[in-house]
Coordinates of C-alpha atoms and ligand atoms in Angstrom, one line a residue:
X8 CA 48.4 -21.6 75.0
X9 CA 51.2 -19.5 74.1
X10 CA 53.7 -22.0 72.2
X11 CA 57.4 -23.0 73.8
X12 CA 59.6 -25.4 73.4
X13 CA 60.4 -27.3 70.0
X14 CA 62.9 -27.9 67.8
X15 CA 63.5 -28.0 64.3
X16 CA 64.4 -31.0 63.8
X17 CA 66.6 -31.2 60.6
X18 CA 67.7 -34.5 59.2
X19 CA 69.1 -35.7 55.9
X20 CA 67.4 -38.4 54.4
X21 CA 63.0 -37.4 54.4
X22 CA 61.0 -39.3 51.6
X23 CA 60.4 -36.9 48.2
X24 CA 57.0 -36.2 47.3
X25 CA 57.0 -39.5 44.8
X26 CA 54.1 -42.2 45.6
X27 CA 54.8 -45.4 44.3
X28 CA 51.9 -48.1 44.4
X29 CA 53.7 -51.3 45.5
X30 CA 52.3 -54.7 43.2
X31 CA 50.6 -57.4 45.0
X32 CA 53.3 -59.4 47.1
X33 CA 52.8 -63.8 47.3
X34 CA 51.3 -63.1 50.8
X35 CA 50.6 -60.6 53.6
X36 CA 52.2 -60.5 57.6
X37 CA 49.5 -58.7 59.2
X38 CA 50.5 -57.7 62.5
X39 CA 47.9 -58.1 65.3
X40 CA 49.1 -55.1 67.7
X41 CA 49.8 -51.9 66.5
X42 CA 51.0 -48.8 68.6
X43 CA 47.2 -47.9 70.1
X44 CA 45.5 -51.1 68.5
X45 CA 45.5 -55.0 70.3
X46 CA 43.5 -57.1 67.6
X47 CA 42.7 -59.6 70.2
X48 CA 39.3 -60.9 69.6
X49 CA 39.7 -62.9 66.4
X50 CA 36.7 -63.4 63.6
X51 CA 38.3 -66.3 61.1
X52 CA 40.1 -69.1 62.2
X53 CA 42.9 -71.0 60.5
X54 CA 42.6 -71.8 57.4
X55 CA 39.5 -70.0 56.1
X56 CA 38.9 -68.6 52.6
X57 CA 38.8 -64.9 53.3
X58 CA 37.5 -62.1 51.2
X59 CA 38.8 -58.8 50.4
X60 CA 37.6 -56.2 53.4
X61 CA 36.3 -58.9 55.6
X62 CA 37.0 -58.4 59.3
X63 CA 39.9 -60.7 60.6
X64 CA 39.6 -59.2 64.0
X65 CA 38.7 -56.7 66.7
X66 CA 40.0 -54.3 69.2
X67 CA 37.4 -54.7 72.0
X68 CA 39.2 -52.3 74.1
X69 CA 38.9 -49.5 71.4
X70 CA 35.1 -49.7 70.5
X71 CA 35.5 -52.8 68.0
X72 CA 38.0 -51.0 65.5
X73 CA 38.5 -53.9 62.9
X74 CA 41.2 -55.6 61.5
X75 CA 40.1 -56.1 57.7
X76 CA 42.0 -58.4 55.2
X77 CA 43.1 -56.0 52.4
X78 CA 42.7 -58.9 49.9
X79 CA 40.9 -62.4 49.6
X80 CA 43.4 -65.3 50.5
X81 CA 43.5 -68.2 53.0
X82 CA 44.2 -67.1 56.6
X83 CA 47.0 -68.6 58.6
X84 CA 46.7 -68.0 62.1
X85 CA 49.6 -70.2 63.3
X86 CA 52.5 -69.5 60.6
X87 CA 53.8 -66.1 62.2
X88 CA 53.1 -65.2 66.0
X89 CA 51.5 -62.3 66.4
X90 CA 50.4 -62.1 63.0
X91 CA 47.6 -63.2 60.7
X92 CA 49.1 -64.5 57.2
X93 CA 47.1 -64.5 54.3
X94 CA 48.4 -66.1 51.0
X95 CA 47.2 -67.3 48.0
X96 CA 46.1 -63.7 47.7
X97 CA 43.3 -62.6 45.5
X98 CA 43.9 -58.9 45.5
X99 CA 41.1 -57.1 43.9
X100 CA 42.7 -53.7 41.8
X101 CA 41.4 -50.3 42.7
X102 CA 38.4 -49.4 39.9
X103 CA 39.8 -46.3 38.1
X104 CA 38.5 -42.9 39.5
X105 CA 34.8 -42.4 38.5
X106 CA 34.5 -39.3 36.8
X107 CA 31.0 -39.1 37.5
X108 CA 31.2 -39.0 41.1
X109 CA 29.3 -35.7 42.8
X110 CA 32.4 -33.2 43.7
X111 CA 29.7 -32.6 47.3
X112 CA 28.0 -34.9 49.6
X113 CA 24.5 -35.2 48.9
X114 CA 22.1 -33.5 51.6
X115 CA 20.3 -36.0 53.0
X116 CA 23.7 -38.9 52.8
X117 CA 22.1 -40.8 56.1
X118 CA 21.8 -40.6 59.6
X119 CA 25.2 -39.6 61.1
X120 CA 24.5 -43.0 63.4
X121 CA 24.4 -44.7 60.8
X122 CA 27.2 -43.4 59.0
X123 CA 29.6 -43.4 62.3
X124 CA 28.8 -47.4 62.2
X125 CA 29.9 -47.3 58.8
X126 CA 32.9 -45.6 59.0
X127 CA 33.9 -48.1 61.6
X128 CA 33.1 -50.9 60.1
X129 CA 35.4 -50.1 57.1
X130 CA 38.1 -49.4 58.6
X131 CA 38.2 -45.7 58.5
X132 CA 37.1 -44.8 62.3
X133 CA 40.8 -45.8 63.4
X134 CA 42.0 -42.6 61.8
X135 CA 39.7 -40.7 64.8
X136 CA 41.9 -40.1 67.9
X137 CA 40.8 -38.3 71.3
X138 CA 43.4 -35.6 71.2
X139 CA 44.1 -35.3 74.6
X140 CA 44.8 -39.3 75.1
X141 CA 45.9 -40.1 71.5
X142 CA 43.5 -43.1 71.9
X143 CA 40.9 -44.1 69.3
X144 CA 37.8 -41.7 69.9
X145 CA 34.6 -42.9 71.1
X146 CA 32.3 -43.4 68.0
X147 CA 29.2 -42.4 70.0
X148 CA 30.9 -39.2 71.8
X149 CA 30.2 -35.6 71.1
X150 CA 33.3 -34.0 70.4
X151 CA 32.9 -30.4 71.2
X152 CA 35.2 -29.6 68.5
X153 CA 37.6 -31.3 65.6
X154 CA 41.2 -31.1 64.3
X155 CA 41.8 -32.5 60.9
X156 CA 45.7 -31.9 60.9
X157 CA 48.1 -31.9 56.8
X158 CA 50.9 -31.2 58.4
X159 CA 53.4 -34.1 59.9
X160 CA 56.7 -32.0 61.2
X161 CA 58.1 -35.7 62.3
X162 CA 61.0 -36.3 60.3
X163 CA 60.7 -38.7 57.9
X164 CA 57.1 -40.1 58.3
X165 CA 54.8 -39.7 55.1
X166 CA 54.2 -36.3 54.2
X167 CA 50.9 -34.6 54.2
X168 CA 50.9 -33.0 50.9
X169 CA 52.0 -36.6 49.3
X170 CA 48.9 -37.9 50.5
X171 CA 46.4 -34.8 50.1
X172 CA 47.9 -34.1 45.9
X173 CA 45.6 -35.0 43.2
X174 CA 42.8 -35.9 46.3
X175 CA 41.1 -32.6 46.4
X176 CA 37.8 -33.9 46.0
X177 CA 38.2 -36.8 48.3
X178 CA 39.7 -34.5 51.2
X179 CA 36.4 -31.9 50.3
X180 CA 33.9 -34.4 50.2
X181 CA 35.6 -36.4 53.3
X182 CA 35.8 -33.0 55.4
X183 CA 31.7 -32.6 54.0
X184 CA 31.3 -36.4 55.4
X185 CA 33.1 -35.1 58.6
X186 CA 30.8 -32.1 59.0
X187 CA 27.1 -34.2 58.6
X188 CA 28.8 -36.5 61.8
X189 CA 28.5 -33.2 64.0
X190 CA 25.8 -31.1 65.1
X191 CA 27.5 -27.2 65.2
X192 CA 31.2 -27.9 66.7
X193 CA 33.9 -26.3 64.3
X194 CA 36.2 -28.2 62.1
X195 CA 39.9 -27.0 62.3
X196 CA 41.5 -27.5 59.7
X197 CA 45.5 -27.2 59.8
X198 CA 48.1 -26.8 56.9
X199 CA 51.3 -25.5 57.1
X200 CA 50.4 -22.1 55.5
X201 CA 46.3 -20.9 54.5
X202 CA 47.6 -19.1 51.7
X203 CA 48.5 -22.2 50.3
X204 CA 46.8 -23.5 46.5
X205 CA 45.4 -26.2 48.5
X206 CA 43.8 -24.3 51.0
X207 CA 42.6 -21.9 48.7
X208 CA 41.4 -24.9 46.8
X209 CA 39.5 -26.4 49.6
X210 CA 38.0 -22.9 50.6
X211 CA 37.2 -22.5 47.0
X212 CA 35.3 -26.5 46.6
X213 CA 34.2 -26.5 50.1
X214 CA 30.0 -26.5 50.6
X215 CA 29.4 -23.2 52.8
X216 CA 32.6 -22.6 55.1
X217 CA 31.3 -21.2 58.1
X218 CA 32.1 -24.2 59.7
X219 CA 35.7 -24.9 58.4
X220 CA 38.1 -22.8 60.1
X221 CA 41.5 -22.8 58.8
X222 CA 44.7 -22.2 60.9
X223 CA 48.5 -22.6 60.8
X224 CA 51.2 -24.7 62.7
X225 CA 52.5 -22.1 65.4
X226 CA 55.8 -21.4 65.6
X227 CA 56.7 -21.7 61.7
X228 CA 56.4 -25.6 61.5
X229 CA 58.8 -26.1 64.3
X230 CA 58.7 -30.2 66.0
X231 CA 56.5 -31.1 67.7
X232 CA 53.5 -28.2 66.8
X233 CA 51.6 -30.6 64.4
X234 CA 51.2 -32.6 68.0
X235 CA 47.2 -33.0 68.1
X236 CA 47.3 -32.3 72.4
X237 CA 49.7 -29.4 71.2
X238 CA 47.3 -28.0 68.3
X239 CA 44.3 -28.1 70.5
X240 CA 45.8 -26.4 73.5
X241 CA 47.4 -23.9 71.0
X242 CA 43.7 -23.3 69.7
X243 CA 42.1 -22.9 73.3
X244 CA 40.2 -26.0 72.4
X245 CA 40.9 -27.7 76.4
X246 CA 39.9 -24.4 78.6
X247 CA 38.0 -26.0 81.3
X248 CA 39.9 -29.4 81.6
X249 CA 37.1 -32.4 80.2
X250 CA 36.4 -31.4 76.3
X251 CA 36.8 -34.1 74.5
X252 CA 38.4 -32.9 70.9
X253 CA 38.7 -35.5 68.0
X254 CA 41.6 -35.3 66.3
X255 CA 41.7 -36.5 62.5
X256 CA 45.1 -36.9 60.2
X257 CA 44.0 -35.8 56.2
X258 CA 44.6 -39.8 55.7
X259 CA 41.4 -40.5 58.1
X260 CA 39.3 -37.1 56.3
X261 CA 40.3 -39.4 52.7
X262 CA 39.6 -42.7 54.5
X263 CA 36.0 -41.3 55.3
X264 CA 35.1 -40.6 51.8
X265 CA 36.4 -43.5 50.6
X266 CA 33.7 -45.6 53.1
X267 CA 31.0 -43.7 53.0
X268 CA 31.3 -42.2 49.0
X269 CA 32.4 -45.3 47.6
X270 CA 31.4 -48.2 50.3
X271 CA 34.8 -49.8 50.2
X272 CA 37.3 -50.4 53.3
X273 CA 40.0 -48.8 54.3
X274 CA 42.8 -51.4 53.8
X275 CA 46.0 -49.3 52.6
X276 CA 47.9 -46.7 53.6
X277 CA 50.3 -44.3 52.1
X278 CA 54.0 -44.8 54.4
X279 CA 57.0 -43.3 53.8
X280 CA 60.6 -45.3 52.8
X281 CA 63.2 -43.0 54.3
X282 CA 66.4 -42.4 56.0
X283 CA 70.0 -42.0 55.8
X284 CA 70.6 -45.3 54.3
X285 CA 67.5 -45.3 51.8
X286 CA 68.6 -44.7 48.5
X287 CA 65.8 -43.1 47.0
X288 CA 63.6 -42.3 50.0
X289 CA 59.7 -42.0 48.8
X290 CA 56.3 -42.6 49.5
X291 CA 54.8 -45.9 49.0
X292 CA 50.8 -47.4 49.3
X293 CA 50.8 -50.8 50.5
X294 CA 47.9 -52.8 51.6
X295 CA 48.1 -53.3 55.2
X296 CA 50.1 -56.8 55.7
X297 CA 53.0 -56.0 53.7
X298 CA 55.9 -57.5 53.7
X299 CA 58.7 -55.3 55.7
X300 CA 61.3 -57.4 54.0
X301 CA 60.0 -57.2 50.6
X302 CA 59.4 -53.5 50.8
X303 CA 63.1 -52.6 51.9
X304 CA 64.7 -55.6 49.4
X305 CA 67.3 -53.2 47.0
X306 CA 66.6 -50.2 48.4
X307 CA 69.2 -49.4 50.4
X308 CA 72.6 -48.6 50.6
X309 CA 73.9 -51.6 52.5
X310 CA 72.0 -54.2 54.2
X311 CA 74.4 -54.9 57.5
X312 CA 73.8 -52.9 60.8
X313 CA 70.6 -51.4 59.8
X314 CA 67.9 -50.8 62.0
X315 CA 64.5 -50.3 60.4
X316 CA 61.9 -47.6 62.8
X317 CA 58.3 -48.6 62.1
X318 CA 56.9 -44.1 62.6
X319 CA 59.4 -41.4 62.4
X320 CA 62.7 -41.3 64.5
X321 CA 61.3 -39.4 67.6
X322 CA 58.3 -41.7 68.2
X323 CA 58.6 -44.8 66.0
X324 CA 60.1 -47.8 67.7
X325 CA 62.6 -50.4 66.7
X326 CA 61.1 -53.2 64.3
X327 CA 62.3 -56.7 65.5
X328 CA 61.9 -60.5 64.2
X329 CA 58.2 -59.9 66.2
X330 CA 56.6 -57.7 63.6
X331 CA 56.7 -58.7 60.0
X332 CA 54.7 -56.4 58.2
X333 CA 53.1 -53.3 58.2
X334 CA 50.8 -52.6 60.8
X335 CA 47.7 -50.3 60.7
X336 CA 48.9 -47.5 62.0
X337 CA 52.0 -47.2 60.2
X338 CA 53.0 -44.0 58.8
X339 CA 56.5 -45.0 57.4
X340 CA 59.5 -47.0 57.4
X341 CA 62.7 -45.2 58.5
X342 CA 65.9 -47.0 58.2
X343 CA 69.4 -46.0 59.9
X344 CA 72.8 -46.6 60.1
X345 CA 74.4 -49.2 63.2
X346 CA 78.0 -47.6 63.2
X347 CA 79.8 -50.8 64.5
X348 CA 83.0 -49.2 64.9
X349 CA 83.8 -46.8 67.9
X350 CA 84.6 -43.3 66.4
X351 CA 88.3 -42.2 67.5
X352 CA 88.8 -39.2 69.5
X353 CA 85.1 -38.4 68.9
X354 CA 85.1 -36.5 72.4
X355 CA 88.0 -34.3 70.6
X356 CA 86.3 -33.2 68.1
X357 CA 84.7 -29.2 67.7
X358 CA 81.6 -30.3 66.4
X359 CA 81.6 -28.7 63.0
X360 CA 79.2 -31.2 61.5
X361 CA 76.8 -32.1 64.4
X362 CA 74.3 -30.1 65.0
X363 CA 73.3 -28.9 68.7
X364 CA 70.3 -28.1 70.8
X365 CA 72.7 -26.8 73.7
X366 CA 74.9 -24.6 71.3
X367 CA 77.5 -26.4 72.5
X368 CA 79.4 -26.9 69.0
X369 CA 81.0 -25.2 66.7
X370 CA 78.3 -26.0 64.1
X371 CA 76.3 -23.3 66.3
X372 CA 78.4 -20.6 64.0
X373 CA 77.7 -22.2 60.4
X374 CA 74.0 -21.7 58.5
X375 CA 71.3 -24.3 59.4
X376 CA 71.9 -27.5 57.9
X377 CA 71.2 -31.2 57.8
X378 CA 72.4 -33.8 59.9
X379 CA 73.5 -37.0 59.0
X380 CA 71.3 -39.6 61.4
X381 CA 72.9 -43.0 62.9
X382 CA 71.9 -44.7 66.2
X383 CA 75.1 -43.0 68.0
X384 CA 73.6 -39.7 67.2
X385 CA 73.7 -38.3 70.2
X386 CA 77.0 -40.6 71.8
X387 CA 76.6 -43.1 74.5
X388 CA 73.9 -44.0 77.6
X389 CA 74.7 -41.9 80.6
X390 CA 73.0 -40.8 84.1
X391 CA 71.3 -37.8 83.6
X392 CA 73.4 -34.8 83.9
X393 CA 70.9 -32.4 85.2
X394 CA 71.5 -30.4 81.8
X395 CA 67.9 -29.2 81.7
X396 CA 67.7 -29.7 78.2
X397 CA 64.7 -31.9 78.3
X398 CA 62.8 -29.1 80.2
X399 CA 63.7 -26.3 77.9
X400 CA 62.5 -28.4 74.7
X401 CA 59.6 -29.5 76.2
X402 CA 56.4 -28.0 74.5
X403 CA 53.9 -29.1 77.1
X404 CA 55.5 -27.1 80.0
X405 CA 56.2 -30.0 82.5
X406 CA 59.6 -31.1 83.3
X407 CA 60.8 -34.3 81.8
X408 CA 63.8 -34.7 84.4
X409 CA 62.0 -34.3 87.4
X410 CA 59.3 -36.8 86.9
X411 CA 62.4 -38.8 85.3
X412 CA 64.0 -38.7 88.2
X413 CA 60.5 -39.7 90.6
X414 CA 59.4 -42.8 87.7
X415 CA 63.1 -44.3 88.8
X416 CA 62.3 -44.5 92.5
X417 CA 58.9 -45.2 91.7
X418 CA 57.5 -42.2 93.5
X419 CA 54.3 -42.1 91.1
X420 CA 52.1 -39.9 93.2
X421 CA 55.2 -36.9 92.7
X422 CA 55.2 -37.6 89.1
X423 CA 51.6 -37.4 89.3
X424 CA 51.7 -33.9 91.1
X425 CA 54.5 -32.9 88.2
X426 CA 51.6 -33.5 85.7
X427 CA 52.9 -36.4 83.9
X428 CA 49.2 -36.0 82.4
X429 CA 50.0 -33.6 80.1
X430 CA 53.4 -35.1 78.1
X431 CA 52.4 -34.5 74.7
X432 CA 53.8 -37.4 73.5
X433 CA 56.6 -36.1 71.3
X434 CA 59.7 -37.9 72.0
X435 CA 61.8 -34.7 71.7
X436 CA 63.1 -34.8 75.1
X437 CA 64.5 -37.9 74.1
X438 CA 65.7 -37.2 71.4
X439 CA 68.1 -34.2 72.3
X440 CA 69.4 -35.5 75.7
X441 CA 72.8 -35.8 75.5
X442 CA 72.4 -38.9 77.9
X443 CA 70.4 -40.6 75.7
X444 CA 68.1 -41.4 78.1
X445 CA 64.6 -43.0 76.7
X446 CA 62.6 -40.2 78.5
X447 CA 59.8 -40.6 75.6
X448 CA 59.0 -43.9 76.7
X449 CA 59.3 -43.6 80.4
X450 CA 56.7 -40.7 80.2
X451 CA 54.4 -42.3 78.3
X452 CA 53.9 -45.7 79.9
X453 CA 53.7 -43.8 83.3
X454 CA 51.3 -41.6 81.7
X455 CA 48.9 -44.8 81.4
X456 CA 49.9 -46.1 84.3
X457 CA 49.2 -42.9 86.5
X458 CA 45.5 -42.7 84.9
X459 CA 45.1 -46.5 85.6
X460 CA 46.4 -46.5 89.8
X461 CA 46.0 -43.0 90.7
X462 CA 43.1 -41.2 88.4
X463 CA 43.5 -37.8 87.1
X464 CA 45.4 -35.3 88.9
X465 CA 43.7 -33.1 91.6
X466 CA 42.3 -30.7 89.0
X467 CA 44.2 -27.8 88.2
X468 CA 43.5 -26.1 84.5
X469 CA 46.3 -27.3 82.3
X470 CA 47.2 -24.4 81.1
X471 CA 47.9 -22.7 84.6
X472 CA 50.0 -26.3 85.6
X473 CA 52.0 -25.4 82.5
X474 CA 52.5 -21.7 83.4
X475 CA 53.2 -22.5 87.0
X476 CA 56.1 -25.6 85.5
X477 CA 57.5 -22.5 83.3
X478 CA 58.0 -19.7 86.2
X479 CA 59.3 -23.0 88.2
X480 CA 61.9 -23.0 85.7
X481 CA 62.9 -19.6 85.0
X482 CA 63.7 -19.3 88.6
Ligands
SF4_15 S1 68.2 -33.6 78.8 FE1 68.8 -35.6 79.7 S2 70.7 -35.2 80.8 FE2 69.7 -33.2 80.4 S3 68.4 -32.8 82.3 FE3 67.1 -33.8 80.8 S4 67.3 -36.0 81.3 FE4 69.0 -35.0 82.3
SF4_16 S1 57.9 -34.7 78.2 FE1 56.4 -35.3 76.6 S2 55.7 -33.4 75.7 FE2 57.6 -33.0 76.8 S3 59.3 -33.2 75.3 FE3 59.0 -35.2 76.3 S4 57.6 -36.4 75.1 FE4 57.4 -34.2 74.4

């Protein structure tokens, strides 16, 4: 796939490379859905004593992937909808690093059956995603080949060197745990440059690298190219339209090692605090559960008109009284500015401190820099204005106004035909339309619900439906 589209998205406000372990809270709010996840099937019932890494619920739509309590406690089930509560909490502390541990996997570590069981029942097999549906991955399937991805391009979502420093070994013996899962597919493993210390590093501690094949982001870190569909067409990895490709962030690679080195469960996750109005954005591991409220208490810059994102600002989604803690997917916290007050004679103004996709301010004529983020970013909700802005950004080739336009009189068959199928799910359409219209979500839901009422498209190779969209659009 020869790369087009993106943008560098440049905003003021992304976490440092700090990682703060947050203490123990009175009790957790853990959310039953996530973004990909629906805990529906539930394993305690109100009231019970729970342990530490005991499952609390399961997925059955995505192979079982549990929901496991991060600490012992009592489990309420009817104190927050939507939510298991657990309080009088009993949190176990993390053992200190064993300094014994073997820096490789040992040979003969199990049958990779056995292990893929393992993996999901600790929590760690929600890190594996099919890369073309951005669902969990089928812990039975043959992947013909893997992406483990260090790179997150999304602004402010946790970064992946503030999760991969100081866990060399981990990410080796993880990547080692990865390889003894597969028979001979290749491992791709992407970092923002291979002449990097750590990937000199890995290739340096890594057990026979024939199988490990490093590569960069294309198109020099530019939004969206860490996208896993995006990496794997980029790497030819989808030529004849059914390969399955798992797709793996360097959390899931440290998640592995952690089940199947040290037999404990996946409970916490490294997030990022950030944002315009953060005042000291950084990373932060949290057990799963935690407290939004507690987490964001004093550290910001004024607590009116805020809105907290649970992701990054392209693909997270609003956090409302429904969700009280952090789910298990979350890979940060981003918190923005409500302007309340109309800004006067904004329409007036040259633009010398907003920054443009179009080139349509004055801003176009000053050095790159970053942009101050609020939710009136981009002005007011319009009709679309047949800019073609959307179509231009787009990495994946297909054009975000046209099916647009065929989703709002429910022509799904056309938006079907303008291959909805392969929206790479990267919100930057939405994000620079200067109509502010929510063409992120729009695509994705009718993504799902083309698959579900009409099936897959009448095949055509994906990368020729993208070639064909471009010429489309050059003429
Ligand atoms: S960017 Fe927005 S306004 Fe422009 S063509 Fe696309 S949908 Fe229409
Ligand atoms: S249509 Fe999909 S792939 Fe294209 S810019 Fe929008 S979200 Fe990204």
């Amino acid at each position: 796939m020869k790369p087009r589209g993106g943008y560098n998205v440049n905003l003021i406000g992304g976490p440092s490379g700090v990682v703060e372990k947050l203490s123990p809270p009175e009790k957790l709010c853990i959310p039953l859905h996530s973004r990909h996840l629906k805990f529906s099937e539930l394993r305690v019932a109100d009231g019970d004593s729970v342990s530490s890494g005991q499952t609390l619920a399961v997925d059955p739509e995505a192979f079982s992937v549990p929901l496991l309590a991060p600490c012992g406690g009592t489990a309420g089930l009817s104190r927050l909808d939507g939510h298991i509560v657990i309080e009088n909490l009993n949190c176990p502390p993390d053992p200190a690093p064993d300094p014994e541990l073997p820096t490789h996997v040992p040979y003969d570590s199990g049958q990779a059956a056995e292990k893929r069981r393992k993996l999901l029942e600790l929590g760690a097999w929600q890190f594996v995603s099919n890369a073309r549906t951005h669902q969990v991955a089928d812990p039975d399937g043959t992947p013909s080949a893997v992406i483990v991805s260090t790179v997150h391009l999304e602004p402010f979502v946790a970064r992946g060197s503030a999760i991969c420093t100081g866990s060399i070994n981990e990410l080796v013996r993880g990547l080692e745990h990865l390889q003894s899962l597969l028979e001979y597919q290749a491992i791709h493993l992407v970092l923002p440059n291979v002449k990097l210390e750590l990937a000199q590093d890995i290739q340096k501690t890594i057990r026979g690298h024939a199988w490990l094949k490093l590569s960069e982001v294309p198109l020099q870190m530019r939004y969206p190219f860490d996208n896993q569909t995006l990496l794997a067409r980029h790497l030819g990895l989808f030529t004849e339209g059914d390969e399955t490709v798992w797709f793996i962030p360097a959390a899931g690679v440290i998640a592995f090692d952690r089940a199947l080195t040290l037999n404990r469960p996946c409970t916490s996750r490294i997030i990022s605090l950030a944002g315009p109005v953060v005042k000291d954005p950084l990373h932060l591991e949290v057990p799963v559960g935690y407290p939004i409220d507690k987490i964001i208490a004093g550290r910001l810059t004024q607590d009116d008109n805020v809105r907290v994102v649970n992701g990054g600002i392209l693909t997270g989604t609003q956090i409302t009284e429904d969700q009280a803690g952090i789910d298990t997917e979350c890979s940060g916290l981003t918190v923005l500015e409500t302007p309340t007050v109309r800004e006067m004679f904004g329409w007036l103004r040259l633009g010398c401190d907003r920054r443009s996709f179009s080139k349509c301010f004055t801003s176009t004529l000053k050095k790159a820099f970053g942009e101050n983020l609020s939710t009136s970013l981009r002005g007011e909700r319009r009709p679309c204005v047949a800019c073609g802005q959307c179509v231009t950004v787009c990495p994946a080739g297909i054009m975000p106004n046209a099916i647009h336009k065929y989703l709002f009189s429910d022509e799904l068959e056309q938006a079907q035909r303008l291959r909805t199928d392969l929206c790479a799910e990267c919100g930057l359409c939405s994000y620079i339309c200067p109509s502010k219209i929510d063409l992120y979500d729009e695509l994705v839901r009718a993504k799902v619900r083309i698959a579900e009422e009409l099936g897959p498209p009448a095949e055509e190779p994906e990368e020729q439906a993208a070639q064909e969209n471009q010429e489309e659009d050059v003429a």
